[in-house]
Phi, psi and omega in degrees: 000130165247134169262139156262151176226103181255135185219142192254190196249178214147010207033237183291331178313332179276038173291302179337324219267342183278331186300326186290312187294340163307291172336305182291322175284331179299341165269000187235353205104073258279353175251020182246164191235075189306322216272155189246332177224137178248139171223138198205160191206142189074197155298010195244313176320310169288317152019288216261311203303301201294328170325287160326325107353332137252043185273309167317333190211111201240341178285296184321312177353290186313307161320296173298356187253341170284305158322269175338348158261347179271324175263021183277147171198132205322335183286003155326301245238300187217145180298132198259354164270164162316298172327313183291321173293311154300335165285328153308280167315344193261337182286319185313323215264284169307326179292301217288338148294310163253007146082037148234152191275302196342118156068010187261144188287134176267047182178151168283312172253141168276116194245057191270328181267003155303335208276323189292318200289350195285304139348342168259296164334281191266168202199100116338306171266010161290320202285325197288328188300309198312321214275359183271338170275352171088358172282352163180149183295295173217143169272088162264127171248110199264131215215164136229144201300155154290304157322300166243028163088004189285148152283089177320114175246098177275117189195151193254102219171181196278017178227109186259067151305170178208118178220127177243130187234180175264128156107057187203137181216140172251095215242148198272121168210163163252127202304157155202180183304314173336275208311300197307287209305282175352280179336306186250065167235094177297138183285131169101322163271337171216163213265159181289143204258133173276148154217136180066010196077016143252166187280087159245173156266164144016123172272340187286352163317095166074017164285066181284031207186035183330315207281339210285338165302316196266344170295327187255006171255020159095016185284142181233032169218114182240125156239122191238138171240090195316199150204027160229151183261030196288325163310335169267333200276179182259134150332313210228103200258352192213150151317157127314138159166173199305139174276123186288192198268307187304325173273330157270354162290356212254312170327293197290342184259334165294333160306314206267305179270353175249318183303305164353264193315286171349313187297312225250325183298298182323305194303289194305329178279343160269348174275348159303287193305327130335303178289323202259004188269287184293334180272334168284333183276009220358059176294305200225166213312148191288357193225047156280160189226150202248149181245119159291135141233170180226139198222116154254113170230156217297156179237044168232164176263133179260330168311316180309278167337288170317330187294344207251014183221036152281310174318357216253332192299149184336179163253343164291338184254007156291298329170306192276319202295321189311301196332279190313308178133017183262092163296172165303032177211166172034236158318333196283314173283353158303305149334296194292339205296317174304316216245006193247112217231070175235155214248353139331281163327275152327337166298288200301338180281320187301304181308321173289324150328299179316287195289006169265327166314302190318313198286359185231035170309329170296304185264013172252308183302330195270335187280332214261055205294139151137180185288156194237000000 
């Protein structure tokens, strides 16, 4: 059996994904390295890097990646003075006056001191050490290219495969902060990062297929860690009334990073039951394979959890929030929820992560069999 442990995207959301991966090792062991293959997209990308990186001691891992999210505050991630903010904005403002692109920023933030902090985080040459010692198979990391619209799963490990499906490519690299950084270049908000002489983006950008990286480097166990309760919540995030720049920002980045996954989670459990179906009928070969998955995802509202940590944000990014339109509320705080790299927030997700792992103690012992 090969396992994957796929963490998906989300800004600040992926906090949630550390509580869980805590969680998980106190049931299962803190010392054992279950995943054979990672796959991480977005913010969920640093996730699986440093997870890889520590693949060898999976318990310490856990620890530094757990700290190291507790004590994060946005200016970790992108600049947060006025100058910086406002200087974006006022270039954006002017190219778009005088109808040139020329010297104009391609994000509203600058996300320079991420590159730094990740340089701190991450060991590349560790994760090359793990997986040439066999504590793991492969690191995927997923970008899209701007240039043709593709979804990348750029990724490094002993099957240096190649798969083109449409709008999707699986390409061989030797991973760096380049890929991470890509990966998590929320569009419009953080500026696009080159590799190779291209332009990528977002890896949740055109990801229609999440589970399809780990599927095609051989997983035959899928562990997934959403970051949305949107499958628990109401339908209905607002009164009616004009929708701010922040509340349909908020719609297109929850499509792109949740709706996805959900879809494809959804698709891969009717194709088990289709197969397992078929297999009682003995329509089709006794060694069709069936995908175990286990999915934890928050059984909190992160939109909620965001209204009550906006005050708390820089005052240039309140200032920004004012611009748009992200109020406490419905999409508009869905929106604020990505950037909000606080240590409240986040505190409060890495704690819900945990205690949502623990409740799914049963079924975790049952995906992960052997002693616990």
């Amino acid at each position: 059996m090969t396992t994957a442990l796929i963490l998906s995207g989300g800004g600040a959301r992926a906090a949630y994904q550390v509580g869980v991966l805590r969680g998980v090792a106190e049931i299962i062991g803190r010392e054992r390295q279950p995943y054979d293959i990672i796959c991480g997209t977005s913010a969920g990308a640093i996730n699986a890097a440093y997870m890889a990186a520590y693949a060898h001691c999976p318990g310490e891992g856990i620890d530094r990646l757990y700290k190291g999210w507790r004590a994060l505050s946005a200016r970790d991630v992108y600049d947060t003075t006025w100058f910086g903010v406002l200087h974006s904005l006022s270039s954006i403002a002017l190219g778009v006056i005088r109808g040139t692109s020329t010297n104009m920023p391609s994000a509203v933030l600058d996300n320079a001191p991420l590159r730094r902090l990740l340089a701190e985080w991450l060991d590349f040459a560790a994760i090359r050490n793990n997986i040439a010692n066999k504590f793991l198979r492969d690191l995927c990391i997923t970008a899209m290219n701007y240039s043709t619209g593709e979804s990348v799963a750029f990724h490094e490990g002993v099957d240096p495969i190649v798969w083109r499906r449409v709008h999707r490519i699986g390409q061989p690299a030797t991973l760096s902060i380049d890929h991470i950084i890509a990966s998590s270049a929320i569009p419009i908000l953080f500026p696009p990062q080159t590799i190779d002489g291209h332009y990528f983006g977002d890896g949740a950008l055109r990801q229609l297929n999440p589970l399809s990286p780990a599927l095609h480097l051989g997983a035959t166990r899928l562990l997934i860690v959403g970051v949305s309760a949107n499958l628990r919540d109401s339908d209905v995030l607002i009164p009616e009334e004009q929708p701010s720049i922040a509340q349909m920002a908020g719609h297109l980045l929850n499509r792109e990073f949740i709706d996805n996954l959900e879809a494809d989670i959804e698709h891969a459990e009717k194709i088990n039951e289709l197969i397992a179906e078929l297999l009682r009928s003995d329509v089709v070969e006794k060694n069709a394979r069936i995908v175990d998955i286990l999915v934890i995802t928050p059984s909190i509202s992160f939109d909620d959890v965001a209204t009550r940590y906006i005050h708390r944000q820089p005052a240039s990014i309140r200032f920004l929030f004012r611009i748009i339109g992200a109020r406490g509320k419905g999409a508009g705080a869905s929106f604020a929820s990505y950037l909000m790299f606080d240590g409240g927030f986040c505190n409060d997700l890495i704690d819900a992560g945990y205690r949502d792992a623990l409740n799914s103690a049963k079924d975790i012992r049952a995906f992960f069999p052997g002693d616990h």
